[in-house]
PDB file of C-alpha atoms and ligand atoms in Angstrom:
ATOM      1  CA  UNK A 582      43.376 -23.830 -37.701  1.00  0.00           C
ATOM      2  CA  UNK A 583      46.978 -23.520 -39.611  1.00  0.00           C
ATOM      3  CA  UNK A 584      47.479 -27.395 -39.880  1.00  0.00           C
ATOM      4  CA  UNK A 585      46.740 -30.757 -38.572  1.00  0.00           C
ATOM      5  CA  UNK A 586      50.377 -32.783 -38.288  1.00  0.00           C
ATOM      6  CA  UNK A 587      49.264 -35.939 -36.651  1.00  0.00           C
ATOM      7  CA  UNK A 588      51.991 -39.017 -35.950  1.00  0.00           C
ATOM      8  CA  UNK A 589      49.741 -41.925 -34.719  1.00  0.00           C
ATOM      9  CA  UNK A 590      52.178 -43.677 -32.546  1.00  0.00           C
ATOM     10  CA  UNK A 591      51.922 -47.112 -31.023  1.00  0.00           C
ATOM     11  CA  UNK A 592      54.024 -50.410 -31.073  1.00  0.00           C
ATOM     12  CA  UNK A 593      53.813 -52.805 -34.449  1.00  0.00           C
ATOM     13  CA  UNK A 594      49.777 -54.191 -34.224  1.00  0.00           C
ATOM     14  CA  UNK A 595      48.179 -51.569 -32.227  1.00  0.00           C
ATOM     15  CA  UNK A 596      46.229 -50.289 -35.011  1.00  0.00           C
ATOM     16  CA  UNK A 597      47.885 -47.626 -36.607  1.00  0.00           C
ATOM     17  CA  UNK A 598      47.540 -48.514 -39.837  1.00  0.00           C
ATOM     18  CA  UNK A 599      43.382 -49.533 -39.506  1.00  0.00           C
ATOM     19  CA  UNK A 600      42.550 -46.287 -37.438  1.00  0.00           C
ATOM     20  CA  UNK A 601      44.676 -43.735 -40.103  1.00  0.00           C
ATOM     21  CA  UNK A 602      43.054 -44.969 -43.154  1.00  0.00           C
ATOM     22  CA  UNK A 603      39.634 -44.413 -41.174  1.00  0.00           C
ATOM     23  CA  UNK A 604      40.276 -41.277 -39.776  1.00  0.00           C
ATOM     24  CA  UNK A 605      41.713 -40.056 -43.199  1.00  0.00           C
ATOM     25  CA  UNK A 606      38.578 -38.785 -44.951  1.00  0.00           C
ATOM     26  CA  UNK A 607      36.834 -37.764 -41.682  1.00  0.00           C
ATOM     27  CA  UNK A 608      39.463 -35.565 -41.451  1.00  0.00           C
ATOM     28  CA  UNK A 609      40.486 -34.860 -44.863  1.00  0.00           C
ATOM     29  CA  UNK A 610      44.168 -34.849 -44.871  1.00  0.00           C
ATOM     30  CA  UNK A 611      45.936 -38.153 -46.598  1.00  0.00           C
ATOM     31  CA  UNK A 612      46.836 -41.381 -44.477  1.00  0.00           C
ATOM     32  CA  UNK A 613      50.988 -41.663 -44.822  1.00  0.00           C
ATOM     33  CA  UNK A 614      51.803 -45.232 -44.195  1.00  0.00           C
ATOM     34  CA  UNK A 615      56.282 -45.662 -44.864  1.00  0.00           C
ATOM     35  CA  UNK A 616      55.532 -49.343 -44.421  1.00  0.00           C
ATOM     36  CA  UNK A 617      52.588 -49.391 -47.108  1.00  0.00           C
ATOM     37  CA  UNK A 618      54.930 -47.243 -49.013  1.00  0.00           C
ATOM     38  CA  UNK A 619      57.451 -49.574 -49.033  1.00  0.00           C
ATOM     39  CA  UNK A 620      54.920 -53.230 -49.757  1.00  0.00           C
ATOM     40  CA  UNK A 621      53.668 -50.723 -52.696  1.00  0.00           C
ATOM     41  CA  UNK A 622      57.430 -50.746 -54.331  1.00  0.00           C
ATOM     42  CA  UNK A 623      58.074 -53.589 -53.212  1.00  0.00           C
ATOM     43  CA  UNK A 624      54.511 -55.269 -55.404  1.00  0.00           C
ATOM     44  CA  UNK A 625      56.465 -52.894 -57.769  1.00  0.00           C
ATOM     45  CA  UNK A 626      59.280 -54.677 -58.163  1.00  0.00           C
ATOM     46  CA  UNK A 627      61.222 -50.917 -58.582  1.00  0.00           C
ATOM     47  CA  UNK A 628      64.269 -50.492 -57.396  1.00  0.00           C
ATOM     48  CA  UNK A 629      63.795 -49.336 -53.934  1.00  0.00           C
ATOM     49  CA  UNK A 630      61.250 -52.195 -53.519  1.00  0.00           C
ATOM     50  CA  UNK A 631      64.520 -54.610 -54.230  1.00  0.00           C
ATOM     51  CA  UNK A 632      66.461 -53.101 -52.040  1.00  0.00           C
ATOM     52  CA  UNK A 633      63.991 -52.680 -49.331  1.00  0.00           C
ATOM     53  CA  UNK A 634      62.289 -56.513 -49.598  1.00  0.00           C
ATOM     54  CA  UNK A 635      64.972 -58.573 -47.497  1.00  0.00           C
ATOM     55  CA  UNK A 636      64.825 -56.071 -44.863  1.00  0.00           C
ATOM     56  CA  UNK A 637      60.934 -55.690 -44.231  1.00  0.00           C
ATOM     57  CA  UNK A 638      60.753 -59.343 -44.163  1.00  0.00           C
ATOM     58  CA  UNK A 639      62.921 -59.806 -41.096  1.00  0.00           C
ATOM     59  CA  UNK A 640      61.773 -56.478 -39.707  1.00  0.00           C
ATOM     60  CA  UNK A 641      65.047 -54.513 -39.876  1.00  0.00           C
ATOM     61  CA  UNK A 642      64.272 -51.088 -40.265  1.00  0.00           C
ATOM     62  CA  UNK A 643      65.506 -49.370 -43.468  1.00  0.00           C
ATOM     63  CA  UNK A 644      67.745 -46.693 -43.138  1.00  0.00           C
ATOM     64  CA  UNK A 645      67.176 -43.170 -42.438  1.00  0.00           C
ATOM     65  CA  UNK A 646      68.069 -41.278 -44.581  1.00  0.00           C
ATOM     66  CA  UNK A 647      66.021 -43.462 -47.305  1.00  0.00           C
ATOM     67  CA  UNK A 648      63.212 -43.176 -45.115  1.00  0.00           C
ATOM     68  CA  UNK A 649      63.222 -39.255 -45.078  1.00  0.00           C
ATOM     69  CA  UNK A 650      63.804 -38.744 -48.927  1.00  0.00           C
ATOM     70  CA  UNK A 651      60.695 -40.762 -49.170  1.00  0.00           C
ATOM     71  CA  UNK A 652      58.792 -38.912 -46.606  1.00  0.00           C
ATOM     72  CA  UNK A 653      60.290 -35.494 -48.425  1.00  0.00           C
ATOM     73  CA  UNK A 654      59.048 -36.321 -52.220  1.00  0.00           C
ATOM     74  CA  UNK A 655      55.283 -37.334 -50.455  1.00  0.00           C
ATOM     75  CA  UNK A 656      55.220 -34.167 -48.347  1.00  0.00           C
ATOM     76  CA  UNK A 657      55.309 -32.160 -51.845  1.00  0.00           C
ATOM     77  CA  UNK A 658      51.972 -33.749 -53.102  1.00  0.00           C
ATOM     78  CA  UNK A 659      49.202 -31.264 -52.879  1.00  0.00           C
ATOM     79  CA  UNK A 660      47.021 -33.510 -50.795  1.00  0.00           C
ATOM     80  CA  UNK A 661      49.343 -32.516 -48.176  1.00  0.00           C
ATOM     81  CA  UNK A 662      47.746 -28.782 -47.573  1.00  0.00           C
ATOM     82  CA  UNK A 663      45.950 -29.199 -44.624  1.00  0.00           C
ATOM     83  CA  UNK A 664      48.171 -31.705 -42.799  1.00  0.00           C
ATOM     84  CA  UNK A 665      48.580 -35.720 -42.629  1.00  0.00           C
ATOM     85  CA  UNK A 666      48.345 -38.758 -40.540  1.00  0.00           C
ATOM     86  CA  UNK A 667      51.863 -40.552 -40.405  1.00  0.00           C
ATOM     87  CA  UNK A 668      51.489 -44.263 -39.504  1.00  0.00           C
ATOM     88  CA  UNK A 669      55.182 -45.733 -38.865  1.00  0.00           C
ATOM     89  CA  UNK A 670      56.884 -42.310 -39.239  1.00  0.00           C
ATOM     90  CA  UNK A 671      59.000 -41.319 -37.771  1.00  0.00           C
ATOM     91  CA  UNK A 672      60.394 -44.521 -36.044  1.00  0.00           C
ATOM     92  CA  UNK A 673      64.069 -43.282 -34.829  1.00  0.00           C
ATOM     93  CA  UNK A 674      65.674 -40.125 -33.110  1.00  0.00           C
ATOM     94  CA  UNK A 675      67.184 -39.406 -36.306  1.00  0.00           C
ATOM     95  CA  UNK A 676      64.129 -39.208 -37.987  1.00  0.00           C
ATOM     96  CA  UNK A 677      62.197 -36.995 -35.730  1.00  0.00           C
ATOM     97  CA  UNK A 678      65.497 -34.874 -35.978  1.00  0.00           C
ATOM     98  CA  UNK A 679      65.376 -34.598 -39.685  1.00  0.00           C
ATOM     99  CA  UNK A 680      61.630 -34.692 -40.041  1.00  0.00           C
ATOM    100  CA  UNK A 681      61.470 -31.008 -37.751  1.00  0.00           C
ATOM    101  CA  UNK A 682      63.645 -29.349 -40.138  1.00  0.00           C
ATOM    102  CA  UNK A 683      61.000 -30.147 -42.865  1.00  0.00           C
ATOM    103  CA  UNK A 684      57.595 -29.646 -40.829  1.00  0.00           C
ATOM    104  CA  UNK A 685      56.499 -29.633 -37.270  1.00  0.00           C
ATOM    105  CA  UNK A 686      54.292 -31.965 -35.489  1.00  0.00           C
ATOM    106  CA  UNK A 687      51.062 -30.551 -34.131  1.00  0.00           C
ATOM    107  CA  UNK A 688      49.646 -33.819 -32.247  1.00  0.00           C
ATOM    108  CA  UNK A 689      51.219 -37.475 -31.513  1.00  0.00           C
ATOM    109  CA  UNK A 690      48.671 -40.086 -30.788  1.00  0.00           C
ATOM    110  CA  UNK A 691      49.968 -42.819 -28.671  1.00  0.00           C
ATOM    111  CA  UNK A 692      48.302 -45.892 -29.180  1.00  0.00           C
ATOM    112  CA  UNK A 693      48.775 -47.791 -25.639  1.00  0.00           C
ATOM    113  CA  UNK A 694      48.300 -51.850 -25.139  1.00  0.00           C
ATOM    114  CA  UNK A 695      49.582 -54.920 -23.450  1.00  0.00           C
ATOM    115  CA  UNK A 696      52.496 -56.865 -25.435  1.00  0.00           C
ATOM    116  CA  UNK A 697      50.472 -60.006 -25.424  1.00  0.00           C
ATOM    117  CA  UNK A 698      47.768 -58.372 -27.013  1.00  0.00           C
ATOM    118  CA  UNK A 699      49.607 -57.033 -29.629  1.00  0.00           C
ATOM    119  CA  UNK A 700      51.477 -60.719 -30.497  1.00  0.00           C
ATOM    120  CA  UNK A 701      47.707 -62.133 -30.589  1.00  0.00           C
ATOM    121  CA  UNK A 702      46.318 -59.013 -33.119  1.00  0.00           C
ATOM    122  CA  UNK A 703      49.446 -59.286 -35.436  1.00  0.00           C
ATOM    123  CA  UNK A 704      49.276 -62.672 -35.826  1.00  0.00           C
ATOM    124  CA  UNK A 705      45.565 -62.432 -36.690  1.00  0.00           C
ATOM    125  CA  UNK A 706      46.309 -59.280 -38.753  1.00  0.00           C
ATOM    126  CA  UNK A 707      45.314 -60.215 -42.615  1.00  0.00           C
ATOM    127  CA  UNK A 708      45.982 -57.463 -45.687  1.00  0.00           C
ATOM    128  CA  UNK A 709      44.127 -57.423 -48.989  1.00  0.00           C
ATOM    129  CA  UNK A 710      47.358 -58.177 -51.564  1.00  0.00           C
ATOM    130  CA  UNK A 711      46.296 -56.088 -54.294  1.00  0.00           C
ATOM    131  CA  UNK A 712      44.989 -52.824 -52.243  1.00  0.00           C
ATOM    132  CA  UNK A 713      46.219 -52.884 -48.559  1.00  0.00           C
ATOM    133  CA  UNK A 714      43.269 -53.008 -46.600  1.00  0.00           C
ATOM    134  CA  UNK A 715      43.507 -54.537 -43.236  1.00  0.00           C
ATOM    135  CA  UNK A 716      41.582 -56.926 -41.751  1.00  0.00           C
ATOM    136  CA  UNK A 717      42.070 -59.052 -37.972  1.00  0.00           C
ATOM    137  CA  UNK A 718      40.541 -62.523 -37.313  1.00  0.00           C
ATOM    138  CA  UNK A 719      41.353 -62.382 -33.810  1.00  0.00           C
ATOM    139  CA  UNK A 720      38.536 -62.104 -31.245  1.00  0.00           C
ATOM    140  CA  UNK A 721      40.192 -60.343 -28.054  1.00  0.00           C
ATOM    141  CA  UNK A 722      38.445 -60.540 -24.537  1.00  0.00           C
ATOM    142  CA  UNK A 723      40.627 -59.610 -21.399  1.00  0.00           C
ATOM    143  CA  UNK A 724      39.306 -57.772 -18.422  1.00  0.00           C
ATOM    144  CA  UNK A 725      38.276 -53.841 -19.970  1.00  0.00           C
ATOM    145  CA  UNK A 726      39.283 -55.026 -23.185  1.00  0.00           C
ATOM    146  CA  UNK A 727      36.804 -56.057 -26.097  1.00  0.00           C
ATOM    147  CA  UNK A 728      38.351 -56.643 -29.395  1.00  0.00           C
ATOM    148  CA  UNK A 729      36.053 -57.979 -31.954  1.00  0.00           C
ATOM    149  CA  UNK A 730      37.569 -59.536 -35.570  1.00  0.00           C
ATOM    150  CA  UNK A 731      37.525 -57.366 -38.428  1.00  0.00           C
ATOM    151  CA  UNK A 732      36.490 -59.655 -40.708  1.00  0.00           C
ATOM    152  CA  UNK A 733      35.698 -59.247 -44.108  1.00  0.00           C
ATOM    153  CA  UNK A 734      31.882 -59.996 -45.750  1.00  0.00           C
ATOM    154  CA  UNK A 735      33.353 -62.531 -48.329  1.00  0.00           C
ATOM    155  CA  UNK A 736      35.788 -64.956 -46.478  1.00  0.00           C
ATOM    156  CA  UNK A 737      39.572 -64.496 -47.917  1.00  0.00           C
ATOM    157  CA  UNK A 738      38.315 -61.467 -50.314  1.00  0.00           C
ATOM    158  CA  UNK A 739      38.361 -58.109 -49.719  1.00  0.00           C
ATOM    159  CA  UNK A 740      35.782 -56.006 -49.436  1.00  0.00           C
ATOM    160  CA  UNK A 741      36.973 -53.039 -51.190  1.00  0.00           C
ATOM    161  CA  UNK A 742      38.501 -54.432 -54.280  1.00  0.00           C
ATOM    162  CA  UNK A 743      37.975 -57.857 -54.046  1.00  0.00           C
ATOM    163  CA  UNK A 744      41.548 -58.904 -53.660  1.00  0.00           C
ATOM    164  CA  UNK A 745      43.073 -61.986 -51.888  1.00  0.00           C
ATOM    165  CA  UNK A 746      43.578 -61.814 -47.615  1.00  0.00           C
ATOM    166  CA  UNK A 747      46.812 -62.835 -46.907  1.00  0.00           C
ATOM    167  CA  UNK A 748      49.303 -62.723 -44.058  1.00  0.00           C
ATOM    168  CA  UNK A 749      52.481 -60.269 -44.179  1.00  0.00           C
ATOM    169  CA  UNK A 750      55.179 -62.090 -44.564  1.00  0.00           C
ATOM    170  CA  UNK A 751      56.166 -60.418 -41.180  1.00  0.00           C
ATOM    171  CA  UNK A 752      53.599 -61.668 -39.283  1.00  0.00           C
ATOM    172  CA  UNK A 753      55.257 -64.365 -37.763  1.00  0.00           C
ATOM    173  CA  UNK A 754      55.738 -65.019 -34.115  1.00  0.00           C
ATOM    174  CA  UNK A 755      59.880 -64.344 -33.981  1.00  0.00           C
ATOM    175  CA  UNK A 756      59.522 -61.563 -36.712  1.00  0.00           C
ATOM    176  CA  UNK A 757      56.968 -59.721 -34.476  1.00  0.00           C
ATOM    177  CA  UNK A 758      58.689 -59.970 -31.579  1.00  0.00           C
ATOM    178  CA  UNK A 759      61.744 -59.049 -33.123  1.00  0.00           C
ATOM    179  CA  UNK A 760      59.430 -55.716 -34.489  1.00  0.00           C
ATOM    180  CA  UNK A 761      58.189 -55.201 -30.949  1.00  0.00           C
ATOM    181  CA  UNK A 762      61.758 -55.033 -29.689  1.00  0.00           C
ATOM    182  CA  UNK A 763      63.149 -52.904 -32.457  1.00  0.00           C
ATOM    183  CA  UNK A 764      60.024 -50.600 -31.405  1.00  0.00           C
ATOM    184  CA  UNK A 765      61.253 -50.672 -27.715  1.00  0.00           C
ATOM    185  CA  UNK A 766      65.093 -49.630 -28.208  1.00  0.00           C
ATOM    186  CA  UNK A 767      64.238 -47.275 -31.157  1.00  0.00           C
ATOM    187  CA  UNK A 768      60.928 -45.956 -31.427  1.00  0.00           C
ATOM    188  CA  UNK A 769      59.448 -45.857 -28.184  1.00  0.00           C
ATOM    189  CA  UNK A 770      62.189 -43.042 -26.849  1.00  0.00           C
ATOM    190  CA  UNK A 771      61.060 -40.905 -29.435  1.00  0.00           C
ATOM    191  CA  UNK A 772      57.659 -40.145 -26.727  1.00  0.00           C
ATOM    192  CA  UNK A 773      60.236 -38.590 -24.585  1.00  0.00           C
ATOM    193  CA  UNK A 774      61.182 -36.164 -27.685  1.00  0.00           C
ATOM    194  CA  UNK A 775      57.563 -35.300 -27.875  1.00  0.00           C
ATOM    195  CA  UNK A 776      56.728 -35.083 -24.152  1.00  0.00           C
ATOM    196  CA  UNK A 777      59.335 -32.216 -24.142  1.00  0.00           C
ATOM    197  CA  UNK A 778      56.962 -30.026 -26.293  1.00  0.00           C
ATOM    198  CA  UNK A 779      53.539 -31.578 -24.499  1.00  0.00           C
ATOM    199  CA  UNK A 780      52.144 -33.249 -28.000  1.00  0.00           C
ATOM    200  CA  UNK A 781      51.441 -36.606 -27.038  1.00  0.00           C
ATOM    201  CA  UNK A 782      47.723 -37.670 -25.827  1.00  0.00           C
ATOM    202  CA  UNK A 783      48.358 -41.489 -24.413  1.00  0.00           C
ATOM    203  CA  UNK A 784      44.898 -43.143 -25.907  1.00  0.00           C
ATOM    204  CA  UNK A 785      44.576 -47.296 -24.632  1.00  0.00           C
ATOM    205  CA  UNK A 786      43.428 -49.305 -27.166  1.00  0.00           C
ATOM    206  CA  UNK A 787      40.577 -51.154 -25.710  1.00  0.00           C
ATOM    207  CA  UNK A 788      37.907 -51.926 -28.347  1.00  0.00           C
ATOM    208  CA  UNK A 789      37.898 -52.843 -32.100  1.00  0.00           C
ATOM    209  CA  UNK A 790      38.071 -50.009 -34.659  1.00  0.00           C
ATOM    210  CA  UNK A 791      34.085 -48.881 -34.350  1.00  0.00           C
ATOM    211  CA  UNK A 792      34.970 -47.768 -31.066  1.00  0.00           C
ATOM    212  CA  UNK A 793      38.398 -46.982 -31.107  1.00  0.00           C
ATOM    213  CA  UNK A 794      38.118 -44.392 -34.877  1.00  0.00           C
ATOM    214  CA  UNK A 795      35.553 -42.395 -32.997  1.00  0.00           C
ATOM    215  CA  UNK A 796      37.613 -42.257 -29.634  1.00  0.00           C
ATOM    216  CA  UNK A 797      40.660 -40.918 -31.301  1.00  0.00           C
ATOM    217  CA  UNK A 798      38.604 -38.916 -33.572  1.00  0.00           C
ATOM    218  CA  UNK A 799      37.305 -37.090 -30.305  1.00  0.00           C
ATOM    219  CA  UNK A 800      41.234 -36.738 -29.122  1.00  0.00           C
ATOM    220  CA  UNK A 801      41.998 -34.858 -32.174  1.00  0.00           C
ATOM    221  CA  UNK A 802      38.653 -32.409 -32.799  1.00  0.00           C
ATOM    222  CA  UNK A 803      39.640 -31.666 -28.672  1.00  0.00           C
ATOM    223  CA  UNK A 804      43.207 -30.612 -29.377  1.00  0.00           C
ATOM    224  CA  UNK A 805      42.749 -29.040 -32.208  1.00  0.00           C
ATOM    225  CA  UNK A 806      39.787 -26.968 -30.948  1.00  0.00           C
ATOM    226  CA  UNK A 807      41.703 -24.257 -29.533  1.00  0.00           C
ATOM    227  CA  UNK A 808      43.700 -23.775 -32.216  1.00  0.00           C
TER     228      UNK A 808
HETATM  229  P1  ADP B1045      54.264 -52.326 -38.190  1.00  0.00           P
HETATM  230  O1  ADP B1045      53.988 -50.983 -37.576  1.00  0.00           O
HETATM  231  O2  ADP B1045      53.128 -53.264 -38.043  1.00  0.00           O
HETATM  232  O3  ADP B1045      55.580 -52.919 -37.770  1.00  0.00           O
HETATM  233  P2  ADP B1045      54.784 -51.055 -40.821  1.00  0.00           P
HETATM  234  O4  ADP B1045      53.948 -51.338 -41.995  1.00  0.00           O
HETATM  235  O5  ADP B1045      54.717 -49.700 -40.208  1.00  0.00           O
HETATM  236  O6  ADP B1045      54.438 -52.196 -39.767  1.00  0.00           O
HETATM  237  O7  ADP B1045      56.327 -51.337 -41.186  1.00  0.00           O
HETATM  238  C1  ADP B1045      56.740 -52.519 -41.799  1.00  0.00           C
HETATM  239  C2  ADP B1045      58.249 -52.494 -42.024  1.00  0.00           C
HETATM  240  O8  ADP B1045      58.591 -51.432 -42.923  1.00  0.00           O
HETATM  241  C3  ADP B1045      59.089 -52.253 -40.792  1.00  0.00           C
HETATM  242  O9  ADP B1045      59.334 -53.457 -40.074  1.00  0.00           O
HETATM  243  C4  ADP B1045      60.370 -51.667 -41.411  1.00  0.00           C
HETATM  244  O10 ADP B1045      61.147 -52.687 -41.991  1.00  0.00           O
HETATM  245  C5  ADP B1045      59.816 -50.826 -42.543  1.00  0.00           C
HETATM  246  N1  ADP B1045      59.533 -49.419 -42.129  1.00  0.00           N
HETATM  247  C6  ADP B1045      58.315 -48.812 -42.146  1.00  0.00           C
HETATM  248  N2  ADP B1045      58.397 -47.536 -41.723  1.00  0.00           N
HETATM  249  C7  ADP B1045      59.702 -47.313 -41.423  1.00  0.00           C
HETATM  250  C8  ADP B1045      60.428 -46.193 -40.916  1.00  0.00           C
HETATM  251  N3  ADP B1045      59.829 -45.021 -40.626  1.00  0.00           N
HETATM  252  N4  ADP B1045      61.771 -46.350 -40.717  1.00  0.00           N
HETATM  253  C9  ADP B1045      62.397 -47.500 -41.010  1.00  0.00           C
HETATM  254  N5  ADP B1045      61.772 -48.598 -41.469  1.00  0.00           N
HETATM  255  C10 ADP B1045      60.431 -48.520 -41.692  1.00  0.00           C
HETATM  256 ZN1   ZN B1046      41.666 -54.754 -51.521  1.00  0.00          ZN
END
């Protein structure tokens, strides 16, 4: 096996963040986050944190070509060998485009679930402030679909660092559905980019992360088996 270039795809909520940073050292290539990039400078206060701040609040996207320089500079750590799991890259046309000149993708998960689902996670989506970690107070029961909470063992801490649970800032009713639209025009066509080369395994996300880690861990060891 020459490399394992995984995008986990889905709309803002589905999990991408929660599955990569579990599948991560099953796998042993590095969880790349851009938005977890960008809350790091931003905690930072550097300069790309200040000029990236007002836009992740309202959900704009940041631009491009910003986007890829960071994307470059991480590719070049050494951690980077054996392959990655993106987790919000790449979100436009132009960033696929500029991404294949760099690297090529070898899988593209696509996280697949209801937008009414996704409003009730995000909403109930709660991140340690000092280290990241994600946690989800929401309890989700629909027909086929059992969500449980991720909660954490000390109420409001964290469990890895101890830290405070807090909401994003971007975890608001209008800001999410403003994210899940942005997805929709701009993200979303980027599965017909990938369809072209057959990379894309559609996985529904119907169960909380003890289900759903080994699930897509199962996708992956079965596409990269013949390779
Ligand atoms: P979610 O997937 O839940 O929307 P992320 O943590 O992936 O959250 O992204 C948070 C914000 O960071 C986005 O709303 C956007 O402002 C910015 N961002 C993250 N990744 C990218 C990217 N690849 N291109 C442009 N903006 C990005
Ligand atoms: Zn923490």
């Amino acid at each position: 096996m020459s490399s394992m270039n995984i995008i986990l795809f889905g709309p803002p909520g589905s999990g991408k963040g929660t599955y990569s940073s579990k599948l991560s050292p099953i796998l042993g290539i590095p969880h790349i986050s851009t938005g977890d990039i960008f809350r790091a400078e931003i905690a930072k206060k550097s300069e790309l944190g200040k000029k990236v701040e007002p836009l992740l609040k309202v959900g704009t996207l940041v631009d491009d070509k910003t986007v890829i320089e960071i994307i470059k500079s991480r590719l070049k750590e050494k951690d980077c060998k054996k392959g990655f799991i993106f987790d919000g890259f790449p979100r436009t046309l132009e960033q696929a485009n500029e991404f294949q000149k760099i690297a090529k993708i070898d899988l593209v998960v696509n996280l697949v679930l209801e937008d009414d689902i996704i409003l009730e996670k995000a909403l109930a989506r709660r991140i340690c402030e000092k280290c990241g970690n994600i946690y989800n107070v929401a309890d989700i029961k629909r027909k086929g679909i059992k969500m449980p909470p991720l909660l954490p063992k000390v109420v409001g801490k964290c469990d890895k660092c101890g830290g405070n649970l807090i909401q994003r800032k971007d975890d608001n009713e209008k800001i999410i559905m403003d994210r899940l639209n942005t997805y929709k025009k701009q993200t979303e066509p980027l599965l017909k980019y990938y369809k072209k080369e057959k990379l894309i395994k559609d996985v529904p996300v119907t169960m909380g992360p003890e289900g759903m880690v080994p699930l897509i861990h199962g996708v992956i060891k079965e596409h990269f088996k013949s390779k």
